[in-house]
JSON list of C-alpha atoms and ligand atoms in Angstrom, two decimals:
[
{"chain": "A", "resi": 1, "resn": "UNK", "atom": "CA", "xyz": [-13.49, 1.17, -12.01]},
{"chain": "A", "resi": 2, "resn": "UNK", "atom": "CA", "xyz": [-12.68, 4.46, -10.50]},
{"chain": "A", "resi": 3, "resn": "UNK", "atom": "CA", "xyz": [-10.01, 6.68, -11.89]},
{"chain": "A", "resi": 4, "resn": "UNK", "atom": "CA", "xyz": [-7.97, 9.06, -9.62]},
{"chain": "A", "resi": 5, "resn": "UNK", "atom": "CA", "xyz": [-5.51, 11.48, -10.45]},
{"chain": "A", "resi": 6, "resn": "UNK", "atom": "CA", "xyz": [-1.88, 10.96, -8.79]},
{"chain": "A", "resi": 7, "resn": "UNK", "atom": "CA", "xyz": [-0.38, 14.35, -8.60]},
{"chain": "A", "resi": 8, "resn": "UNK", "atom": "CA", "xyz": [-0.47, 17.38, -6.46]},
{"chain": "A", "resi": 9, "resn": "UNK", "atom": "CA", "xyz": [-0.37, 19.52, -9.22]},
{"chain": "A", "resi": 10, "resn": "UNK", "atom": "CA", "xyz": [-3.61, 21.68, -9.54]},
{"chain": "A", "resi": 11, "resn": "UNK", "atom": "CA", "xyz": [-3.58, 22.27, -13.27]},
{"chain": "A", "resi": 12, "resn": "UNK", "atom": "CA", "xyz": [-3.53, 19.20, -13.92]},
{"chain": "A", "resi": 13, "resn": "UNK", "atom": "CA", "xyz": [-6.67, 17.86, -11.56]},
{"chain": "A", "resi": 14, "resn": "UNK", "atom": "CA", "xyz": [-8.76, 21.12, -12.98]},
{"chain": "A", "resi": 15, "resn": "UNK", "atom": "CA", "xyz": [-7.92, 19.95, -16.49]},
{"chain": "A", "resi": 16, "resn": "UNK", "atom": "CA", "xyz": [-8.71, 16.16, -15.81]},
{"chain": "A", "resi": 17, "resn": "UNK", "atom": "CA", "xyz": [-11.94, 16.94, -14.00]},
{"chain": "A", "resi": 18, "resn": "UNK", "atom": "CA", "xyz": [-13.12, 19.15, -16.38]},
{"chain": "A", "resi": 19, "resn": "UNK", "atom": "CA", "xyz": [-13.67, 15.58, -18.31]},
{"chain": "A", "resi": 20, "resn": "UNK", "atom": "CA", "xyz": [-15.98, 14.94, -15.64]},
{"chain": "A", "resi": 21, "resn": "UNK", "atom": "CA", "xyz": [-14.26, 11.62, -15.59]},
{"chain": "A", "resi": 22, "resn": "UNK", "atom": "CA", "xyz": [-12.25, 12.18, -12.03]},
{"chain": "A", "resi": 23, "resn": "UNK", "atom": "CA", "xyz": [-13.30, 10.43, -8.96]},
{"chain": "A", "resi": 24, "resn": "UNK", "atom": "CA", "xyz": [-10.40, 11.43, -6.65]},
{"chain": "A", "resi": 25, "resn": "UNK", "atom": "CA", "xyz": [-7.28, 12.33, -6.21]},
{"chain": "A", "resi": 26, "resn": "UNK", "atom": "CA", "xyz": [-3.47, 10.68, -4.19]},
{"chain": "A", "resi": 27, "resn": "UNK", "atom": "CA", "xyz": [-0.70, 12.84, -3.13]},
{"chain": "A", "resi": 28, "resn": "UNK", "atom": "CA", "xyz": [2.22, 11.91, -1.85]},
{"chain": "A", "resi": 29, "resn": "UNK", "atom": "CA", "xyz": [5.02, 13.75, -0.17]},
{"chain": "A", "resi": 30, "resn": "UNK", "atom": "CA", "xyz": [7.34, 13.58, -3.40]},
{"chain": "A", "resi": 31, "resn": "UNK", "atom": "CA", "xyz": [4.31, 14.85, -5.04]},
{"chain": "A", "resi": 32, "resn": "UNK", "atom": "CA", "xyz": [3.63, 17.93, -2.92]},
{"chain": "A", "resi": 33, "resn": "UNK", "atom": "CA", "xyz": [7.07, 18.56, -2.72]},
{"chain": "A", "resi": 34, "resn": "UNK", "atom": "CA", "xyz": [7.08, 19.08, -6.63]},
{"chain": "A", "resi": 35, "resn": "UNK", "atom": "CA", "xyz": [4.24, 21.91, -5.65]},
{"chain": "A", "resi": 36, "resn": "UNK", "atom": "CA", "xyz": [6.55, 23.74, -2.57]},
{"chain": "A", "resi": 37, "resn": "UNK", "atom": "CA", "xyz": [6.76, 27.02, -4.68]},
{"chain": "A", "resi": 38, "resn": "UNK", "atom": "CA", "xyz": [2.57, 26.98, -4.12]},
{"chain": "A", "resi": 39, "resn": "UNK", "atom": "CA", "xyz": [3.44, 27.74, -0.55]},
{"chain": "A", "resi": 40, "resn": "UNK", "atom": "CA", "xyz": [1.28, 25.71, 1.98]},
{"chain": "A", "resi": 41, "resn": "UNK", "atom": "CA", "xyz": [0.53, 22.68, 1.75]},
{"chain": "A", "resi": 42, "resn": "UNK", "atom": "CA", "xyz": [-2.85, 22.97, 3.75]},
{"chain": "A", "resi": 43, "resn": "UNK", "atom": "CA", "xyz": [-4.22, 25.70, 1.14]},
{"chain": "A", "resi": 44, "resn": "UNK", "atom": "CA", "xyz": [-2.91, 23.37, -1.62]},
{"chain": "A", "resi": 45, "resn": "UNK", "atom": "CA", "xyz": [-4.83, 20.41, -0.49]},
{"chain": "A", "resi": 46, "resn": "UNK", "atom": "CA", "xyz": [-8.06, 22.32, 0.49]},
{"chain": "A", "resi": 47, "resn": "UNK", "atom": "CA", "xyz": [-8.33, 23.47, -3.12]},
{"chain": "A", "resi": 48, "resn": "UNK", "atom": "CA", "xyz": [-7.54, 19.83, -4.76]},
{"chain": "A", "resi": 49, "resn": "UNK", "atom": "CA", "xyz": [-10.95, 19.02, -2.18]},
{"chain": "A", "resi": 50, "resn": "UNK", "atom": "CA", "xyz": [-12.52, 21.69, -3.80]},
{"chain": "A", "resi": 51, "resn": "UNK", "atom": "CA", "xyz": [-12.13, 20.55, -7.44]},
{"chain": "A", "resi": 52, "resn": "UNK", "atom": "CA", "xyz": [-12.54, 16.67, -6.56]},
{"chain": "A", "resi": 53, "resn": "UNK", "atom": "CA", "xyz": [-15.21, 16.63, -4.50]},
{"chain": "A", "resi": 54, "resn": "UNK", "atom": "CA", "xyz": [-14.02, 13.20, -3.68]},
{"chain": "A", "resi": 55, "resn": "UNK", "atom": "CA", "xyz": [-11.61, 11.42, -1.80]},
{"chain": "A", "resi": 56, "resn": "UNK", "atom": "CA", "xyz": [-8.01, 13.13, -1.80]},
{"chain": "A", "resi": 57, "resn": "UNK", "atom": "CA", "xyz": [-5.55, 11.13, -0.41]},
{"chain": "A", "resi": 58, "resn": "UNK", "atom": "CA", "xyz": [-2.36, 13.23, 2.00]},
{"chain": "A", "resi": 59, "resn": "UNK", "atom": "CA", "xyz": [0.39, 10.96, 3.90]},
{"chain": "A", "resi": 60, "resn": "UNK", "atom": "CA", "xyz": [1.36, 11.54, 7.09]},
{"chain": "A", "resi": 61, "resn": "UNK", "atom": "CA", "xyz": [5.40, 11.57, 8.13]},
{"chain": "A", "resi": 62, "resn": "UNK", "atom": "CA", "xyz": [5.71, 10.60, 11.52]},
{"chain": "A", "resi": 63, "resn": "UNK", "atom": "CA", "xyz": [6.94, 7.00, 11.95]},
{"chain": "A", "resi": 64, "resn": "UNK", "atom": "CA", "xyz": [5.90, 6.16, 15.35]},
{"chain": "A", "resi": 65, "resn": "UNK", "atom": "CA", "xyz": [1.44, 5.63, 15.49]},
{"chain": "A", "resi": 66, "resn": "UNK", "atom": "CA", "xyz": [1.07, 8.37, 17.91]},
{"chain": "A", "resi": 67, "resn": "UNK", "atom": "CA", "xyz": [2.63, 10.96, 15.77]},
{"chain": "A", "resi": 68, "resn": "UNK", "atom": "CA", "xyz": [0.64, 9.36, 13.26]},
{"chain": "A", "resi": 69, "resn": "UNK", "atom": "CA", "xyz": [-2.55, 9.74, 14.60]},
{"chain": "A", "resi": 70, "resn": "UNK", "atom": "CA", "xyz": [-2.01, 13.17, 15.36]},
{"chain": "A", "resi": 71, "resn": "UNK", "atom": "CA", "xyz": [-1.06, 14.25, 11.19]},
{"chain": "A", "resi": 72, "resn": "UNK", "atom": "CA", "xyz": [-4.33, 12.48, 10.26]},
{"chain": "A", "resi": 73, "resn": "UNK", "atom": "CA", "xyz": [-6.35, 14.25, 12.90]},
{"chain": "A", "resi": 74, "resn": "UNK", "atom": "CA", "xyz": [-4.64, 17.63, 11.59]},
{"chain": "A", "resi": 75, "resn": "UNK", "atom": "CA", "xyz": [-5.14, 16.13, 8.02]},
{"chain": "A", "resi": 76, "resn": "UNK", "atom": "CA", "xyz": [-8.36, 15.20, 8.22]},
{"chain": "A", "resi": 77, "resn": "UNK", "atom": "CA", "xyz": [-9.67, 19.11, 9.40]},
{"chain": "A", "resi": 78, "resn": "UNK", "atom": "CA", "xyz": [-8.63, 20.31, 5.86]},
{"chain": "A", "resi": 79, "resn": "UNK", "atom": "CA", "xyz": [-11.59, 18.80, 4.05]},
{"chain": "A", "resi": 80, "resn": "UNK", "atom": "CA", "xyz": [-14.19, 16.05, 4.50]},
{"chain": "A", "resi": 81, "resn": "UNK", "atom": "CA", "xyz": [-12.70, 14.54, 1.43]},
{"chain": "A", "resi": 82, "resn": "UNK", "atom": "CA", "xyz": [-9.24, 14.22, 2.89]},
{"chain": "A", "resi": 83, "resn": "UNK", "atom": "CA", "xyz": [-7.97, 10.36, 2.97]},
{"chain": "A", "resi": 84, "resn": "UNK", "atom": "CA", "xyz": [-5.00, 9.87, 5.03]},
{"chain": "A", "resi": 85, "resn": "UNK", "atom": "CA", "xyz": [-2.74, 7.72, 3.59]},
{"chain": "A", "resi": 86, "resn": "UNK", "atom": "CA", "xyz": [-0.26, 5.65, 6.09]},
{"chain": "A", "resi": 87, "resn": "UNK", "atom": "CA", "xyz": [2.57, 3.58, 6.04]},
{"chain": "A", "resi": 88, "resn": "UNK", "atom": "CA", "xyz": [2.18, -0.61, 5.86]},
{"chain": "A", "resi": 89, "resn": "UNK", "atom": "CA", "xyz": [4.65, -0.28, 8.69]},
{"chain": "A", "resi": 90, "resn": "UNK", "atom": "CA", "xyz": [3.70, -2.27, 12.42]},
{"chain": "A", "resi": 91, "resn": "UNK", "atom": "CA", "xyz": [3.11, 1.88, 13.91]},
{"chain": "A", "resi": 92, "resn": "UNK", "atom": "CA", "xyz": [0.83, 2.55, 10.44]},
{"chain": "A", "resi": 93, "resn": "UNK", "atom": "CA", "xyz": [-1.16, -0.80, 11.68]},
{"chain": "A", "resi": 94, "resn": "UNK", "atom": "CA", "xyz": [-1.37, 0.40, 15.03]},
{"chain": "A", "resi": 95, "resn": "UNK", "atom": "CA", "xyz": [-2.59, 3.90, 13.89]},
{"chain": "A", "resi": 96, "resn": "UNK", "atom": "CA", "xyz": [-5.00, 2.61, 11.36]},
{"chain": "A", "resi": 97, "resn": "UNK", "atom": "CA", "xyz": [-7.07, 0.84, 14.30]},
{"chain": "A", "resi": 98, "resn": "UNK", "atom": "CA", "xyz": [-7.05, 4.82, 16.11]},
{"chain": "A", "resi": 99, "resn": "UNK", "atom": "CA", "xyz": [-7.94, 6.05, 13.02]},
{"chain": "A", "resi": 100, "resn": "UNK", "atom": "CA", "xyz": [-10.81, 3.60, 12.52]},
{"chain": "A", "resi": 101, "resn": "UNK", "atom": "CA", "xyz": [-12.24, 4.13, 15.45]},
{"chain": "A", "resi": 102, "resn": "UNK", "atom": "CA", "xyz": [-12.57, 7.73, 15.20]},
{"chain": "A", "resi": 103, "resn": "UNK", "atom": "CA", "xyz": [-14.23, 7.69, 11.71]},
{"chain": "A", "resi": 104, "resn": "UNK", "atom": "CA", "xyz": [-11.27, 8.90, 9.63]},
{"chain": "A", "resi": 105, "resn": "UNK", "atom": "CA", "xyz": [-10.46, 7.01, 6.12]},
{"chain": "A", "resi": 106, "resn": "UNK", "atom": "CA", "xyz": [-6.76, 5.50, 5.88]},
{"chain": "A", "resi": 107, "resn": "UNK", "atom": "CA", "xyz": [-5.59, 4.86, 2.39]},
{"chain": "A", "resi": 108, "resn": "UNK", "atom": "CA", "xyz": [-2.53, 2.04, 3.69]},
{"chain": "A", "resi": 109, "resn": "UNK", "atom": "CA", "xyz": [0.14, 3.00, 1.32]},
{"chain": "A", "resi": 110, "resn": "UNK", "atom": "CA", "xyz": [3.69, 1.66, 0.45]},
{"chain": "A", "resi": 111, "resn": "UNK", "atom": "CA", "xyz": [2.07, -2.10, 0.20]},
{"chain": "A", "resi": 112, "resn": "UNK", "atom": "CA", "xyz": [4.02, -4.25, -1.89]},
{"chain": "A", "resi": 113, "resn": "UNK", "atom": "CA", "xyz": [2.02, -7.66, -1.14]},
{"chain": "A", "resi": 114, "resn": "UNK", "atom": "CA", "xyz": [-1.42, -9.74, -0.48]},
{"chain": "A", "resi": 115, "resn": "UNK", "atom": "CA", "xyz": [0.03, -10.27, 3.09]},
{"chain": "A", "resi": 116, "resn": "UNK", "atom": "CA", "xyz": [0.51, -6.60, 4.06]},
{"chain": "A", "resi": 117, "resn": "UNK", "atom": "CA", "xyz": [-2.95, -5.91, 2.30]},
{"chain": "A", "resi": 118, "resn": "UNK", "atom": "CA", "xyz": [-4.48, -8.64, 4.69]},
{"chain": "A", "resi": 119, "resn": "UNK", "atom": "CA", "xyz": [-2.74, -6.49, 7.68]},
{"chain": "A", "resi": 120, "resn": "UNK", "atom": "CA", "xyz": [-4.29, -3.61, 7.11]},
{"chain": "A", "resi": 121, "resn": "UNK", "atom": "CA", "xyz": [-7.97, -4.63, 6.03]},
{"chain": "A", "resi": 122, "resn": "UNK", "atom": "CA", "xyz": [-7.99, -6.06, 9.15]},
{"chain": "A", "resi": 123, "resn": "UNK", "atom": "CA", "xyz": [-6.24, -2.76, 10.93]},
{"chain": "A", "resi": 124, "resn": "UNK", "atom": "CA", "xyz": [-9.65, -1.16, 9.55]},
{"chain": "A", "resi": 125, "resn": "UNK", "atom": "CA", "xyz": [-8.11, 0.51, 6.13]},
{"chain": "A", "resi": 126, "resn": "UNK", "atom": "CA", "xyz": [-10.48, 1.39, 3.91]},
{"chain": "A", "resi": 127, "resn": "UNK", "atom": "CA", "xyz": [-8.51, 1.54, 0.92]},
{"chain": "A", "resi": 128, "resn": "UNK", "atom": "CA", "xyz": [-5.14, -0.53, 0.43]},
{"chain": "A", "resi": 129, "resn": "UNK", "atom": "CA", "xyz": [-2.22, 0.78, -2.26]},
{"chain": "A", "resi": 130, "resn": "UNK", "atom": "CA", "xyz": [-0.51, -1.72, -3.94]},
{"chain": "A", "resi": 131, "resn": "UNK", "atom": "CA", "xyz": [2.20, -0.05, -5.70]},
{"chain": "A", "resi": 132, "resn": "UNK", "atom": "CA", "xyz": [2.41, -2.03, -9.33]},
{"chain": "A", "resi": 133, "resn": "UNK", "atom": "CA", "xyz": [4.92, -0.06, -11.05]},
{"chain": "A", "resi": 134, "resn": "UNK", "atom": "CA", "xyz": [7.12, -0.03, -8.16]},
{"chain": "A", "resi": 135, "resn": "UNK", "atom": "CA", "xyz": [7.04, -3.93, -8.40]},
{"chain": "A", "resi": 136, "resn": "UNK", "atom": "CA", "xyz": [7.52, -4.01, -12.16]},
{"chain": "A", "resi": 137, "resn": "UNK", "atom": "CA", "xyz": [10.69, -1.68, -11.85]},
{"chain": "A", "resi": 138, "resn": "UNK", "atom": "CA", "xyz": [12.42, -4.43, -9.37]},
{"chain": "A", "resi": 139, "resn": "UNK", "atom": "CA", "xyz": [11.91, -7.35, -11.80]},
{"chain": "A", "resi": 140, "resn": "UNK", "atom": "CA", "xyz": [8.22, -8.54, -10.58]},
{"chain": "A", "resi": 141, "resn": "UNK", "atom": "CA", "xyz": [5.16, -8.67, -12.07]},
{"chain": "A", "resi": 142, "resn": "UNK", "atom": "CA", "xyz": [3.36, -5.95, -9.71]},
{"chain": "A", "resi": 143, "resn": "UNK", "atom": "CA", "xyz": [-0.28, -6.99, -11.56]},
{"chain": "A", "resi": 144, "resn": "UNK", "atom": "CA", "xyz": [-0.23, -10.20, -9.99]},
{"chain": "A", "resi": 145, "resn": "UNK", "atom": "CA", "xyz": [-0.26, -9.11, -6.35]},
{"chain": "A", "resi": 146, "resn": "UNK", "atom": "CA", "xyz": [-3.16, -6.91, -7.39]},
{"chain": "A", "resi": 147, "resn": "UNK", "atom": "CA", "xyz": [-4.87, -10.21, -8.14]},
{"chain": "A", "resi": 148, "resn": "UNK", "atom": "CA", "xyz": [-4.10, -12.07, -5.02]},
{"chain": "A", "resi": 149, "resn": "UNK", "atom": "CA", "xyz": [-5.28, -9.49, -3.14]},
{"chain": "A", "resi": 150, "resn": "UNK", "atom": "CA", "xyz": [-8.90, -8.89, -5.00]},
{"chain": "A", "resi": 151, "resn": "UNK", "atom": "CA", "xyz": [-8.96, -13.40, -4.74]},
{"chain": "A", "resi": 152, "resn": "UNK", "atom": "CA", "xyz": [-8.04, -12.71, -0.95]},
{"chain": "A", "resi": 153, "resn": "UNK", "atom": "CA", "xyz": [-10.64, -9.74, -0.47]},
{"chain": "A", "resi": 154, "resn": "UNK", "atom": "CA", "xyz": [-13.18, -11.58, -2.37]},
{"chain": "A", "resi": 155, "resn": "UNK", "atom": "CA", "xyz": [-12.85, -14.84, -0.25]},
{"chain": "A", "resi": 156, "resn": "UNK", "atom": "CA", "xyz": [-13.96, -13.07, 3.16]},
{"chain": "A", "resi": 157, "resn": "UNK", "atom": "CA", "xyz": [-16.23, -10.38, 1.36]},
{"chain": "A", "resi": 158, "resn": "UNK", "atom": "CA", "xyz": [-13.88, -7.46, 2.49]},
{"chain": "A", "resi": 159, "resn": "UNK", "atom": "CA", "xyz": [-14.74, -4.27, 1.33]},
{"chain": "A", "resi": 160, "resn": "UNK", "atom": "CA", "xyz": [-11.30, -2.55, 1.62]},
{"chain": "A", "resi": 161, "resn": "UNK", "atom": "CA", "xyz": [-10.83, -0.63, -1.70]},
{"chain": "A", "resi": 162, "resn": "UNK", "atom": "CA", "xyz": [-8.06, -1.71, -3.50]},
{"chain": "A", "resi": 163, "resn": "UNK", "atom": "CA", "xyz": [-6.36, 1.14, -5.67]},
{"chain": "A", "resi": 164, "resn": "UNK", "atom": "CA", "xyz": [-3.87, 0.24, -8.29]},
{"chain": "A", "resi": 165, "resn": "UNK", "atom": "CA", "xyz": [-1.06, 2.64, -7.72]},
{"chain": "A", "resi": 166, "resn": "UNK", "atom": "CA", "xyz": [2.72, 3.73, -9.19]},
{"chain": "A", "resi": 167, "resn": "UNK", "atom": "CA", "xyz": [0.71, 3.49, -12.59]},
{"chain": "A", "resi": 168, "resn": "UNK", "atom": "CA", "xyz": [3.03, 3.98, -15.39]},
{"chain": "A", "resi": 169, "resn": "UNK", "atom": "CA", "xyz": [1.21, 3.44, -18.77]},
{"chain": "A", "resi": 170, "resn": "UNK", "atom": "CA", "xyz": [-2.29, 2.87, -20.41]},
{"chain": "A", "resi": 171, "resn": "UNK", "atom": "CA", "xyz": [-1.58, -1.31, -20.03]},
{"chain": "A", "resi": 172, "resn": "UNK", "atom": "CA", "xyz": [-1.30, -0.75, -16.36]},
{"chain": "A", "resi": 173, "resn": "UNK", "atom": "CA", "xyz": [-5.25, 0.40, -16.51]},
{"chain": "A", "resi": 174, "resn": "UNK", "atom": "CA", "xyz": [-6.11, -1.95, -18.39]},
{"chain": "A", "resi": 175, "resn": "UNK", "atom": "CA", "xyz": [-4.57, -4.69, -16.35]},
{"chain": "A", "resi": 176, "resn": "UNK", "atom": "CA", "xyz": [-6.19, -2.92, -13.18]},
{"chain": "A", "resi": 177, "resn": "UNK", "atom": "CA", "xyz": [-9.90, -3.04, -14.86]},
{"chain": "A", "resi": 178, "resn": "UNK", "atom": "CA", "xyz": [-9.59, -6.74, -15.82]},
{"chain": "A", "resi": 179, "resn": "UNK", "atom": "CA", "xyz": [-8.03, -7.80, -12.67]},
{"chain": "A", "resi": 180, "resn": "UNK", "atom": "CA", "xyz": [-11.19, -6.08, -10.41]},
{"chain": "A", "resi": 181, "resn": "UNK", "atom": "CA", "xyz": [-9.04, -3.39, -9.01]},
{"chain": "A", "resi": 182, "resn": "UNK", "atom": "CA", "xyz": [-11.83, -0.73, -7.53]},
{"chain": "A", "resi": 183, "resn": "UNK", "atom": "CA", "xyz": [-9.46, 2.28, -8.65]},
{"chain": "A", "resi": 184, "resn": "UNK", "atom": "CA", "xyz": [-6.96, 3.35, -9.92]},
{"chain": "A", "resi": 185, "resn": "UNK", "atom": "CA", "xyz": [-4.59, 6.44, -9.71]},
{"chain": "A", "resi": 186, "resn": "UNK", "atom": "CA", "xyz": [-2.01, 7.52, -12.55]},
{"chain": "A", "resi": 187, "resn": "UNK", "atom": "CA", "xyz": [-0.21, 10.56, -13.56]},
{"chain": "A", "resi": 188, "resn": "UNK", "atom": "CA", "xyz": [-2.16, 12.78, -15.94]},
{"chain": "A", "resi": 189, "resn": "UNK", "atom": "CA", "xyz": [0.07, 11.58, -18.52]},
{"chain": "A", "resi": 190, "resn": "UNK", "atom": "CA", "xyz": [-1.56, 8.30, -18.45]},
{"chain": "A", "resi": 191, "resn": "UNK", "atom": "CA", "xyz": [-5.18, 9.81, -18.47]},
{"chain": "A", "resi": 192, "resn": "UNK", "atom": "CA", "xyz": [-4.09, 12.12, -21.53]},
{"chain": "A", "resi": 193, "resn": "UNK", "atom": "CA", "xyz": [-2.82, 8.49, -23.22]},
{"chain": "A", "resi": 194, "resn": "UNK", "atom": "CA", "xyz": [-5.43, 6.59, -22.87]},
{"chain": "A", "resi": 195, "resn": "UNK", "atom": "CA", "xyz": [-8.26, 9.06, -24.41]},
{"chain": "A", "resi": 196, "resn": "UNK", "atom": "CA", "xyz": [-5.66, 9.24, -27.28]},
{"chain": "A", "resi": 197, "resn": "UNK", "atom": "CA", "xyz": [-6.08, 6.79, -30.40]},
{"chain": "A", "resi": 198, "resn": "UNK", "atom": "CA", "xyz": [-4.74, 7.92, -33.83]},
{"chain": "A", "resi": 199, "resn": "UNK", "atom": "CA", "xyz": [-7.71, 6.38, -36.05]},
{"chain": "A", "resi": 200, "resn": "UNK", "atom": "CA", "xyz": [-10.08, 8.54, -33.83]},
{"chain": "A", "resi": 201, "resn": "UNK", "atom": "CA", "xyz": [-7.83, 11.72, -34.98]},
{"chain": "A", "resi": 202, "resn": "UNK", "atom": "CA", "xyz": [-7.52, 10.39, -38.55]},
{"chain": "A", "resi": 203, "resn": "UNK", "atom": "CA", "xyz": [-11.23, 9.55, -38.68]},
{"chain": "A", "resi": 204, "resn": "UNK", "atom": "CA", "xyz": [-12.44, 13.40, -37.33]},
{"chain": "A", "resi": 205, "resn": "UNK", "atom": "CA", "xyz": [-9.99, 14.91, -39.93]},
{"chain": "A", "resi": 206, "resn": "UNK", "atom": "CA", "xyz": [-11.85, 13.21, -42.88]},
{"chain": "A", "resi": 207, "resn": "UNK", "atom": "CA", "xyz": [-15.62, 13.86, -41.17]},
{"chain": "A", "resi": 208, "resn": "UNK", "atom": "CA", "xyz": [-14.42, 17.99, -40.82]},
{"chain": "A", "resi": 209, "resn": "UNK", "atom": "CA", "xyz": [-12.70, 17.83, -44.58]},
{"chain": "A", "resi": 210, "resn": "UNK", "atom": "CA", "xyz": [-15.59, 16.08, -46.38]},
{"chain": "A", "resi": 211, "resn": "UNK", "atom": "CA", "xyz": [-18.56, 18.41, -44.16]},
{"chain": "A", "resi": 212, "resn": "UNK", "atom": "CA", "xyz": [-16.63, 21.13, -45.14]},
{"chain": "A", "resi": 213, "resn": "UNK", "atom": "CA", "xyz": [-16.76, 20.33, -48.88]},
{"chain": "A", "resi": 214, "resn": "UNK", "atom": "CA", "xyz": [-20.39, 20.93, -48.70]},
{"chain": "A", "resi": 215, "resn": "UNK", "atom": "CA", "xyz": [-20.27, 24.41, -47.59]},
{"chain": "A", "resi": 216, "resn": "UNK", "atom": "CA", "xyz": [-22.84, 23.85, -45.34]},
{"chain": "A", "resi": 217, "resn": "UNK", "atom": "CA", "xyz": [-22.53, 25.18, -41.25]},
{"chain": "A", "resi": 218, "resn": "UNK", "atom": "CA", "xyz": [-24.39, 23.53, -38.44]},
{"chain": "A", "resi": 219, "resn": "UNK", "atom": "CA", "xyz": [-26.51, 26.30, -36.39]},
{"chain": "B", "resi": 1, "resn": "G3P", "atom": "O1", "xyz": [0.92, 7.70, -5.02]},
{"chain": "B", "resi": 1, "resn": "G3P", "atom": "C1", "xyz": [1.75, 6.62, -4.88]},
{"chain": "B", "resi": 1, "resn": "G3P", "atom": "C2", "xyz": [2.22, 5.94, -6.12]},
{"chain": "B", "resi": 1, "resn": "G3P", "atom": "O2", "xyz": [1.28, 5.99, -7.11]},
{"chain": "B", "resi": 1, "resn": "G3P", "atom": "C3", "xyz": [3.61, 6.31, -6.53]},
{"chain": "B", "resi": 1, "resn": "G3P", "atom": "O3", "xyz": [3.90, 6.05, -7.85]},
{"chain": "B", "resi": 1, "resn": "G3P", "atom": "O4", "xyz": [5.25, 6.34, -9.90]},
{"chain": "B", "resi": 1, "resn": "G3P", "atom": "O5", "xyz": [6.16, 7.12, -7.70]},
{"chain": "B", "resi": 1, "resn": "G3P", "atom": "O6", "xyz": [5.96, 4.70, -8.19]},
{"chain": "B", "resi": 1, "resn": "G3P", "atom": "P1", "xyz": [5.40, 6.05, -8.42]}
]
């Protein structure tokens, strides 16, 4: 499974891919907006491209598909790595067929359910973003349309990429790995959990106490 970073905040994508363990990174406009004080947004998102060397996902804002089209063409010019995420809305469909046809990646974002991820495999999306934590908050159990939809893509071989998004916690990854989810973004707060486990700390304490007992030094 892949692991992206969901953030626009450049600290933390230079800190997480100095792991060598990150294979892309989402923004959204929340997200960015947290960054305003970086001053443009273009700049911002050229240098994420530059660290990642791999996909980096940037949402559009218009609401109608020609507006659309026209962000992801202006999106897309930043970087090859730029993914541009759209709407599940009937306009995001409608733009995600444009897009497809002129070569640029949609990421088809705000999708809640198996049926809006069938809409926009077939609109030409190359990766879908079911938003599990999202789900989870309103009483459902978000994990379980991340299953229907890998069942669904499985079924008729599509290769969409299904990311788990709105990751919350270290479960949430693990649910994504074991369900078949291709990738999946989380805040670096979840990356910096799940490298965490308190026998591994406990354990290198008594390694560095007893070596140092011996008074010896590795060269
Ligand atoms: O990038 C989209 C998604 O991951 C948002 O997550 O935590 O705002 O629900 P969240």
């Amino acid at each position: 499974m892949q692991l992206y970073l969901d953030t626009g905040n450049i600290d933390e994508i230079k800190e997480i891919a100095a792991w060598g363990v990150l294979d892309g990174v989402t923004t959204n406009p929340t997200l960015l907006s947290r960054e305003k004080d970086r001053g443009d947004y273009r700049a911002l998102l050229k240098e994420i491209c530059d660290v990642v060397q791999g996909p980096v996902s940037a949402e559009v804002t218009a609401l109608d598909a020609e507006g659309m089209v026209r962000q992801a063409q202006s999106l897309s010019k930043i970087s090859e790595h730029i993914v541009v995420k759209i709407p599940c809305i009937p306009e995001g469909l409608k733009a995600a067929g444009v897009l497809f046809e002129e070569g640029i990646h949609v990421n088809m974002t705000l999708t809640f359910s198996p049926l809006q991820a069938i809409l926009a495999a077939n609109a030409g999306a190359a990766y879908v973003s079911p938003f599990v934590g999202r789900l989870d908050d309103i009483g459902h159990e978000g994990i379980n349309q991340v299953a229907r939809i890998r069942e669904i893509f499985d079924n008729y071989g599509i290769d969409t990429r299904i990311i788990f998004a709105s990751t919350r916690h270290p479960e949430h990854v693990m649910q994504a790995a074991l369900i078949g989810a291709d990738i999946c973004t989380m805040p670096a707060k979840v990356f910096r959990q799940m490298v965490k486990h308190p026998l591994t700390d406990i354990g290198l304490k008594r390694f560095l106490d007893d070596w140092e007992k011996t008074g010896f030094s590795i060269e």
